[in-house]
Amino acid sequence: MDSRLERIYEEALKRNPTQPEFQQAVREVIESVEPLLLERTDYQEAAILERIIEPERQIMFRVAWQDDQNKVRVNRGYRIQFNSTLGPYKGGLRFHPSVTLSVIKFLGFEQIFKNALTGQGIGGGKGGSDFDPHGKTDNEVMRFCQAFMMELSKHIGADIDVPAGDIGVGAREIGYLFGQYKRLVHRNEAGVLTGKRVGWGGSLCRTEATGYGLVTFTKAMLGTRDDSIAGKRVLVSGAGNVAIYAIEKVQKEGGIAVSISDSSGAVYDPDGIDVELLKDIKEVRRGRVSEYAELRPNAQFRPDAKVWGIPADLALPCATQNEVDANDVREMIANGVKLIAEGANMPLTPGAIEIAQAANLLYAPGKAANAGGVATSALEMQQNASLQAWSFEAVEQKLDEIMLDIHSTCLSTAQELGVPGNYLVGANAAGFMKVADAMLEQGII
Ligand code: NDP
Ligand code: 2IT
């Protein structure tokens, strides 16, 4: 890394100690936009990099709530309002015991560039809590969401900051959060949250959007090598919102998704994942992937295992950060994988990315490949603002257009920067320039 950039990065390390995920995300962006940063003296003079890595506002708060035994529980809540250059802060809420300030900051940082790539006029933010929804009753989840919103409501609004779902936050949680927000502010402000259920402000195709968008992006990547998804065997990790609808769309495209996983282990189903059964287990019963394996004739469940050792053509990591390391990628390559597209945020470690790129795999980072979710959230905001409800087909068509636009922006930017086919550099540089140019125009703030 150039010495000036190294100094800025060292300063960020000092200012954000013990935040490994955030440091990882910052380093990846700096490294991939290095030539741009060195060439653009206007960015240097305006301290764009120094400003873009410093959140505009960081909110941390206590969430006290009572469980079903009336025991008082205490969790920590977060909302990082990272960058509002392009529009209101926008990004999901994650409820998972692994949530820390570092995790929420890396997610908020990534969100800035992802949201810029969608072309939708949304800034970057992220929030969440170390609350663990697993094993909690609906009433406990409701009480937690109400307590969480008690504080969060002071900081959000349809024109200020618009949260949505992420790990552990789906339509059930968004419902409880929205109900409490409405009660607190005494008005119906539909655009304050996205991922709402259809019928009270939600958009058709938002549930499907991240997984469907990921597969549209994957199809475009394969298209650059005159290839397609039809007939391909596809590894998917995770078993939540993104994984389920990625699998559904792979099947619509004629591919065969052969795996799922969760924090208890991995399932290999050589006959192809039965997506309706998976939806029933995960969306309705909130069960584990081992229950899926028990109900399928040839499926195998391996406790504490990853899916990456299974022979396949394509890999779509859809669970969580750093779930794919360098050895996993080596194993994938040995087993025939030709493409990795990130459904999760930052699922590949830096070492994993290096191996994938050195082997000339098609590799796309999450901020491009999984942008369909937040893009469709922005379409939900548009519907809310205009009191409209578009058809599934209309939303899906816009989603496809946005994903293909992001795909071609990544490729054209990579080409201009002299690294043709490098989606990582293309996505980071295109997203960065869009925000940086607008920051220059908005002055030193
Ligand atoms: P869900 O909560 O619906 O599903 C998450 C899945 O990943 C579950 O199967 C979960 O298993 C597994 N998982 C989560 N954390 C861990 C962990 N620490 N170790 C092992 N497995 C884990 O979340 P989503 O599907 O919404 O999110 C998945 C990924 O996609 C995340 O990285 C998220 O940031 C990203 N994303 C989500 C978008 C959205 O619109 N929802 C948009 C763009 C990206 P278990 O239940 O056992 O914890
Ligand atoms: O990581 C993400 O882009 C999301 N979790 C979706 C955010 C959103 O506002 O829809």
XYZ file of C-alpha atoms and ligand atoms in Angstrom:
503
model
C 0.000 0.000 0.000
C 1.232 3.550 -0.801
C 2.733 5.265 2.264
C 0.137 8.098 2.373
C -2.691 5.569 2.317
C -0.876 3.392 4.840
C -0.762 6.384 7.224
C -4.517 6.944 6.877
C -5.124 3.240 7.459
C -2.816 3.191 10.521
C -4.742 6.152 11.923
C -8.007 4.236 11.403
C -6.519 1.228 13.235
C -5.551 3.448 16.172
C -8.942 5.114 16.272
C -10.821 1.812 15.974
C -8.830 -0.724 17.973
C -10.319 -4.175 18.583
C -12.608 -3.820 15.551
C -11.232 -6.533 13.240
C -14.217 -6.781 10.885
C -14.343 -3.019 10.392
C -10.585 -2.868 9.823
C -10.869 -5.699 7.271
C -13.614 -3.926 5.313
C -11.711 -0.613 5.296
C -8.479 -2.256 4.148
C -10.245 -4.048 1.293
C -11.745 -0.798 -0.008
C -8.493 1.192 0.325
C -6.484 -1.495 -1.461
C -8.908 -1.814 -4.297
C -9.313 1.915 -4.928
C -5.611 2.723 -4.385
C -4.805 3.771 -7.991
C -7.850 6.020 -8.019
C -6.964 7.606 -4.680
C -3.416 8.316 -5.807
C -4.535 9.841 -9.105
C -7.342 12.051 -7.750
C -5.621 14.966 -5.994
C -9.031 16.594 -5.463
C -10.024 13.598 -3.300
C -6.759 13.922 -1.363
C -7.129 17.672 -0.780
C -10.693 17.237 0.479
C -9.661 14.318 2.746
C -12.356 12.156 1.166
C -10.860 8.861 2.356
C -10.315 10.120 5.913
C -13.931 11.339 6.040
C -15.552 8.338 4.378
C -14.102 5.887 6.931
C -15.368 7.943 9.884
C -19.103 7.382 10.596
C -21.206 10.544 10.708
C -22.877 9.299 13.889
C -22.630 6.196 16.107
C -25.442 5.372 18.483
C -25.166 2.685 21.187
C -27.872 2.069 23.736
C -29.126 -0.225 26.473
C -32.117 -2.417 25.684
C -33.781 -3.753 28.837
C -36.728 -6.140 28.448
C -38.471 -8.925 30.361
C -38.554 -12.553 29.276
C -41.559 -14.863 29.740
C -40.431 -15.660 33.286
C -40.390 -11.909 34.057
C -36.620 -12.003 34.349
C -35.042 -8.717 33.324
C -32.646 -9.093 30.394
C -30.164 -6.538 29.112
C -28.846 -6.287 25.554
C -26.954 -3.648 23.640
C -28.466 -1.828 20.653
C -26.574 -0.090 17.843
C -27.288 2.212 14.921
C -24.378 3.475 12.860
C -25.376 6.371 10.603
C -22.348 6.096 8.385
C -22.811 8.342 5.390
C -25.767 10.458 4.217
C -24.208 11.968 1.101
C -26.553 10.263 -1.352
C -29.735 10.209 0.740
C -31.199 9.084 4.070
C -29.128 6.478 5.910
C -30.312 3.054 4.744
C -29.423 -0.430 5.871
C -30.617 -3.397 7.867
C -30.754 -4.392 11.516
C -28.983 -7.574 12.639
C -30.045 -9.465 15.770
C -27.429 -12.124 16.547
C -25.299 -12.917 19.617
C -22.127 -12.282 17.542
C -23.075 -8.619 16.961
C -20.458 -6.105 18.149
C -19.686 -2.494 17.302
C -17.074 -3.794 14.844
C -19.618 -5.975 13.015
C -22.189 -3.199 12.699
C -19.524 -0.723 11.545
C -18.189 -3.043 8.831
C -21.730 -3.629 7.619
C -22.514 0.112 7.641
C -19.290 0.873 5.773
C -20.012 -1.710 3.069
C -23.565 -0.413 2.807
C -22.365 3.060 1.700
C -20.841 1.696 -1.513
C -23.509 -0.940 -2.116
C -26.258 1.642 -1.866
C -24.355 3.982 -4.192
C -24.126 1.174 -6.769
C -27.915 0.751 -6.796
C -28.286 4.302 -8.154
C -31.198 4.816 -5.783
C -30.357 7.909 -3.699
C -29.761 6.212 -0.344
C -26.967 6.769 2.184
C -25.351 4.018 4.243
C -26.180 2.815 7.761
C -26.596 -0.352 9.788
C -27.819 -1.350 13.220
C -28.715 -4.243 15.414
C -28.220 -5.932 18.722
C -26.510 -8.884 20.386
C -30.020 -10.175 21.172
C -30.388 -13.821 20.088
C -33.849 -14.573 18.649
C -33.189 -18.359 18.612
C -35.368 -20.161 21.125
C -37.301 -17.017 22.095
C -41.098 -16.990 22.026
C -42.997 -14.575 19.778
C -43.910 -12.561 22.872
C -40.288 -12.281 23.952
C -39.262 -11.168 20.462
C -42.086 -8.608 20.513
C -41.068 -7.209 23.899
C -37.445 -6.996 22.809
C -38.391 -5.210 19.547
C -40.577 -2.758 21.451
C -37.799 -1.964 23.925
C -35.282 -1.624 21.069
C -37.566 0.764 19.161
C -38.135 2.859 22.292
C -34.626 4.258 21.771
C -34.144 3.728 18.010
C -37.275 5.785 17.247
C -35.453 8.950 18.355
C -32.947 8.574 15.547
C -34.859 7.307 12.490
C -37.525 8.573 10.074
C -38.542 8.200 6.426
C -36.269 11.148 5.465
C -33.596 10.525 8.108
C -32.687 6.861 8.454
C -34.609 3.834 7.183
C -33.740 0.457 8.777
C -34.737 -2.959 7.372
C -33.935 -6.621 8.056
C -30.684 -8.572 8.119
C -29.661 -11.709 10.051
C -32.292 -12.485 12.690
C -34.601 -9.690 11.535
C -37.360 -10.637 9.101
C -40.978 -9.649 8.543
C -42.018 -10.707 12.076
C -39.483 -8.392 13.738
C -40.129 -5.547 11.273
C -43.840 -5.849 12.180
C -43.195 -5.463 15.914
C -40.720 -2.635 15.306
C -43.127 -0.800 13.001
C -46.054 -1.192 15.391
C -44.050 0.288 18.251
C -42.709 3.154 16.096
C -46.276 4.032 15.046
C -47.399 4.042 18.670
C -44.496 6.267 19.718
C -44.683 8.906 16.973
C -48.482 8.838 16.663
C -48.635 8.717 12.894
C -48.422 6.198 10.095
C -45.047 6.805 8.485
C -44.800 3.795 6.180
C -41.393 4.726 4.760
C -39.576 4.577 8.117
C -38.809 0.848 7.763
C -38.620 -1.498 4.796
C -39.184 -5.225 4.596
C -42.715 -4.696 5.891
C -45.360 -7.299 5.111
C -47.387 -6.794 1.965
C -50.750 -5.298 2.999
C -49.398 -2.626 5.374
C -46.763 -0.945 3.246
C -44.499 -3.819 2.224
C -43.448 -4.393 -1.365
C -44.060 -7.528 -3.348
C -40.735 -9.204 -4.237
C -38.804 -7.632 -1.298
C -38.665 -11.025 0.450
C -37.236 -12.623 -2.681
C -35.095 -9.665 -3.772
C -31.640 -10.378 -2.319
C -31.543 -14.047 -3.402
C -33.164 -13.404 -6.777
C -30.879 -10.424 -7.445
C -27.833 -12.501 -6.526
C -28.752 -15.129 -9.110
C -29.476 -12.492 -11.783
C -25.995 -11.102 -11.112
C -24.476 -14.607 -11.220
C -26.160 -15.272 -14.554
C -24.663 -12.053 -15.958
C -21.201 -13.050 -14.708
C -21.485 -16.449 -16.411
C -22.714 -14.658 -19.538
C -19.299 -12.972 -19.869
C -17.868 -16.463 -20.431
C -20.722 -17.577 -22.704
C -21.994 -19.809 -19.943
C -25.268 -20.125 -18.023
C -26.753 -21.524 -14.798
C -28.693 -24.297 -16.537
C -27.441 -27.707 -15.443
C -24.952 -26.287 -12.926
C -24.600 -27.710 -9.411
C -24.611 -24.871 -6.913
C -23.324 -24.697 -3.331
C -25.361 -22.424 -1.079
C -24.524 -21.750 2.580
C -27.020 -20.409 5.116
C -30.685 -21.322 5.236
C -32.272 -17.939 5.816
C -33.864 -15.281 3.664
C -31.015 -14.847 1.181
C -30.203 -18.568 0.853
C -33.825 -19.672 0.367
C -34.594 -17.281 -2.483
C -31.192 -17.769 -4.112
C -31.988 -21.506 -4.225
C -35.477 -20.840 -5.611
C -34.078 -18.671 -8.410
C -31.223 -21.088 -9.216
C -33.890 -23.722 -9.781
C -35.943 -21.384 -11.978
C -32.795 -20.961 -14.095
C -32.396 -24.729 -14.455
C -29.564 -25.149 -11.920
C -29.421 -27.598 -9.016
C -28.721 -26.156 -5.552
C -27.293 -29.012 -3.492
C -26.536 -27.577 -0.035
C -27.705 -25.462 2.889
C -26.217 -24.759 6.319
C -26.808 -22.974 9.592
C -24.822 -22.491 12.776
C -25.418 -26.145 13.725
C -23.907 -27.675 10.553
C -24.251 -28.396 6.835
C -26.639 -30.405 4.676
C -25.796 -31.995 1.313
C -28.841 -32.986 -0.720
C -27.652 -34.643 -3.963
C -31.212 -34.574 -5.359
C -31.366 -30.779 -5.137
C -32.797 -28.752 -2.249
C -36.580 -29.024 -1.851
C -37.216 -25.311 -1.442
C -40.835 -25.612 -0.280
C -39.777 -27.991 2.507
C -36.946 -25.624 3.432
C -39.354 -22.662 3.604
C -41.671 -24.623 5.854
C -38.853 -25.582 8.232
C -37.122 -22.184 8.338
C -39.858 -19.602 7.707
C -42.794 -21.293 9.450
C -41.375 -23.687 12.058
C -38.100 -21.773 12.661
C -36.296 -25.132 12.853
C -32.749 -26.331 12.125
C -31.289 -27.659 8.872
C -30.895 -31.124 10.470
C -34.717 -31.361 10.423
C -34.603 -30.835 6.648
C -32.108 -33.697 6.250
C -34.304 -36.034 8.297
C -37.202 -35.497 5.895
C -35.281 -36.059 2.635
C -34.342 -39.550 1.413
C -30.718 -38.918 0.311
C -29.765 -35.803 2.263
C -26.917 -35.933 4.782
C -26.452 -33.609 7.767
C -22.931 -33.069 9.087
C -22.773 -31.271 12.428
C -20.391 -28.284 12.624
C -19.356 -28.784 8.970
C -19.182 -26.262 6.129
C -20.626 -26.889 2.661
C -17.494 -25.954 0.672
C -16.061 -29.454 0.299
C -18.988 -30.683 -1.796
C -18.253 -31.033 -5.548
C -20.077 -28.317 -7.555
C -19.753 -25.697 -10.305
C -20.812 -22.486 -8.549
C -20.711 -21.233 -4.940
C -23.062 -18.699 -3.347
C -22.127 -18.012 0.303
C -25.311 -16.676 1.928
C -24.743 -16.978 5.713
C -22.301 -14.583 7.357
C -18.924 -12.783 7.311
C -15.658 -14.721 6.977
C -17.442 -18.043 6.445
C -15.125 -18.898 3.507
C -11.360 -19.035 4.118
C -8.404 -19.655 1.811
C -8.513 -23.428 2.361
C -12.220 -23.525 1.548
C -11.506 -21.809 -1.797
C -8.640 -24.206 -2.547
C -11.001 -27.092 -1.872
C -13.712 -25.552 -4.061
C -11.275 -25.111 -6.945
C -10.111 -28.719 -6.627
C -13.758 -29.803 -6.721
C -14.653 -27.864 -9.881
C -16.089 -24.525 -8.668
C -15.679 -21.804 -11.323
C -17.586 -18.885 -9.748
C -18.145 -17.384 -6.297
C -20.771 -14.649 -5.862
C -21.352 -13.276 -2.367
C -24.937 -13.288 -1.087
C -23.740 -12.570 2.447
C -21.776 -9.467 3.403
C -17.986 -10.086 3.366
C -18.227 -13.913 3.525
C -14.737 -14.366 2.026
C -11.643 -13.651 4.107
C -8.942 -11.547 2.389
C -6.924 -14.755 1.878
C -9.900 -16.451 0.245
C -10.364 -13.552 -2.184
C -6.682 -13.678 -3.099
C -6.832 -17.381 -3.954
C -10.049 -16.979 -5.953
C -8.645 -14.120 -8.010
C -5.268 -15.797 -8.550
C -7.106 -18.840 -9.947
C -9.084 -16.595 -12.348
C -12.397 -17.635 -10.818
C -15.350 -15.386 -11.504
C -15.659 -13.618 -8.136
C -18.128 -10.878 -7.159
C -18.203 -9.065 -3.803
C -21.412 -8.750 -1.790
C -21.684 -5.014 -2.220
C -22.460 -5.674 -5.888
C -23.958 -9.171 -5.929
C -26.313 -8.836 -2.935
C -27.436 -5.260 -3.611
C -30.847 -6.444 -4.832
C -32.247 -6.459 -1.294
C -31.513 -2.858 -0.479
C -32.369 -1.782 -4.037
C -35.831 -3.281 -3.593
C -36.080 -1.624 -0.179
C -35.631 1.650 -2.050
C -38.427 0.572 -4.413
C -40.562 -0.050 -1.301
C -39.758 3.504 -0.127
C -40.834 4.838 -3.531
C -44.146 2.975 -3.302
C -44.720 4.231 0.259
C -43.983 7.842 -0.698
C -46.420 7.726 -3.615
C -49.089 5.560 -1.885
C -48.748 2.942 -4.607
C -48.443 -0.842 -4.600
C -46.717 -2.236 -7.672
C -47.202 -5.755 -9.029
C -44.669 -8.508 -8.342
C -43.660 -8.504 -12.005
C -43.111 -4.731 -12.049
C -40.837 -4.857 -8.973
C -38.964 -7.913 -10.227
C -38.346 -6.267 -13.572
C -36.902 -3.150 -11.919
C -34.773 -5.369 -9.666
C -33.354 -7.217 -12.689
C -32.596 -3.928 -14.448
C -30.761 -2.617 -11.370
C -28.707 -5.820 -10.981
C -27.702 -5.799 -14.651
C -26.825 -2.131 -14.396
C -24.593 -2.806 -11.360
C -23.004 -5.689 -13.247
C -22.118 -3.551 -16.253
C -20.929 -0.662 -14.028
C -18.537 -3.041 -12.234
C -17.160 -4.314 -15.531
C -16.807 -0.916 -17.204
C -15.126 0.613 -14.137
C -12.726 -2.327 -13.842
C -11.908 -1.967 -17.541
C -11.227 1.784 -17.167
C -8.914 1.096 -14.234
C -6.951 -1.449 -16.240
C -8.148 -4.555 -14.387
C -10.721 -6.068 -16.790
C -13.090 -8.595 -15.215
C -12.142 -7.602 -11.647
C -15.560 -7.165 -9.989
C -13.991 -6.348 -6.611
C -12.126 -3.308 -7.897
C -15.029 -2.382 -10.203
C -17.600 -2.407 -7.379
C -15.433 -0.635 -4.807
C -14.180 2.024 -7.206
C -17.558 2.740 -8.829
C -19.319 2.989 -5.449
C -16.494 5.063 -3.959
C -16.370 7.580 -6.836
C -20.115 8.107 -6.755
C -20.053 9.010 -3.049
C -16.728 10.888 -3.224
C -17.833 13.115 -6.113
C -21.034 14.019 -4.256
C -19.044 14.694 -1.070
C -16.842 17.153 -2.997
C -19.975 18.968 -4.166
C -21.491 19.126 -0.670
C -18.452 20.789 0.918
C -16.449 20.024 4.026
C -18.937 18.443 6.395
P -31.265 -14.929 8.106
O -31.287 -14.612 9.539
O -32.536 -15.087 7.373
O -30.388 -16.224 7.842
C -29.048 -16.271 8.249
C -28.526 -17.675 8.011
O -27.113 -17.687 8.185
C -29.106 -18.662 8.983
O -29.179 -19.916 8.360
C -28.071 -18.655 10.100
O -28.046 -19.834 10.854
C -26.784 -18.498 9.336
N -25.821 -17.792 10.197
C -25.928 -16.536 10.680
N -24.894 -16.224 11.460
C -24.131 -17.312 11.502
C -22.919 -17.602 12.141
N -22.283 -16.689 12.916
N -22.405 -18.824 11.938
C -23.036 -19.748 11.159
N -24.210 -19.531 10.517
C -24.733 -18.317 10.694
O -30.378 -13.768 7.426
P -30.291 -13.329 5.898
O -30.506 -14.490 5.006
O -31.093 -12.116 5.733
O -28.748 -12.857 5.819
C -27.705 -13.721 5.381
C -26.541 -12.877 4.906
O -26.953 -12.052 3.811
C -25.956 -11.920 5.935
O -24.571 -11.797 5.711
C -26.638 -10.602 5.587
O -25.888 -9.494 6.026
C -26.663 -10.702 4.081
N -27.628 -9.856 3.373
C -28.956 -9.889 3.688
C -29.851 -9.113 2.978
C -31.329 -9.158 3.230
O -32.053 -8.468 2.524
N -31.820 -9.931 4.168
C -29.396 -8.213 1.915
C -27.999 -8.320 1.609
C -27.160 -9.106 2.337
P -28.578 -19.827 12.363
O -30.048 -19.647 12.272
O -28.163 -21.136 12.894
O -27.898 -18.658 13.047
O -27.100 -5.969 3.799
C -28.109 -5.470 3.259
O -28.034 -4.856 2.193
C -29.405 -5.651 3.916
N -29.470 -6.317 4.941
C -30.636 -5.013 3.346
C -30.748 -3.584 3.795
C -32.021 -2.880 3.421
O -32.125 -1.710 3.817
O -32.893 -3.442 2.762
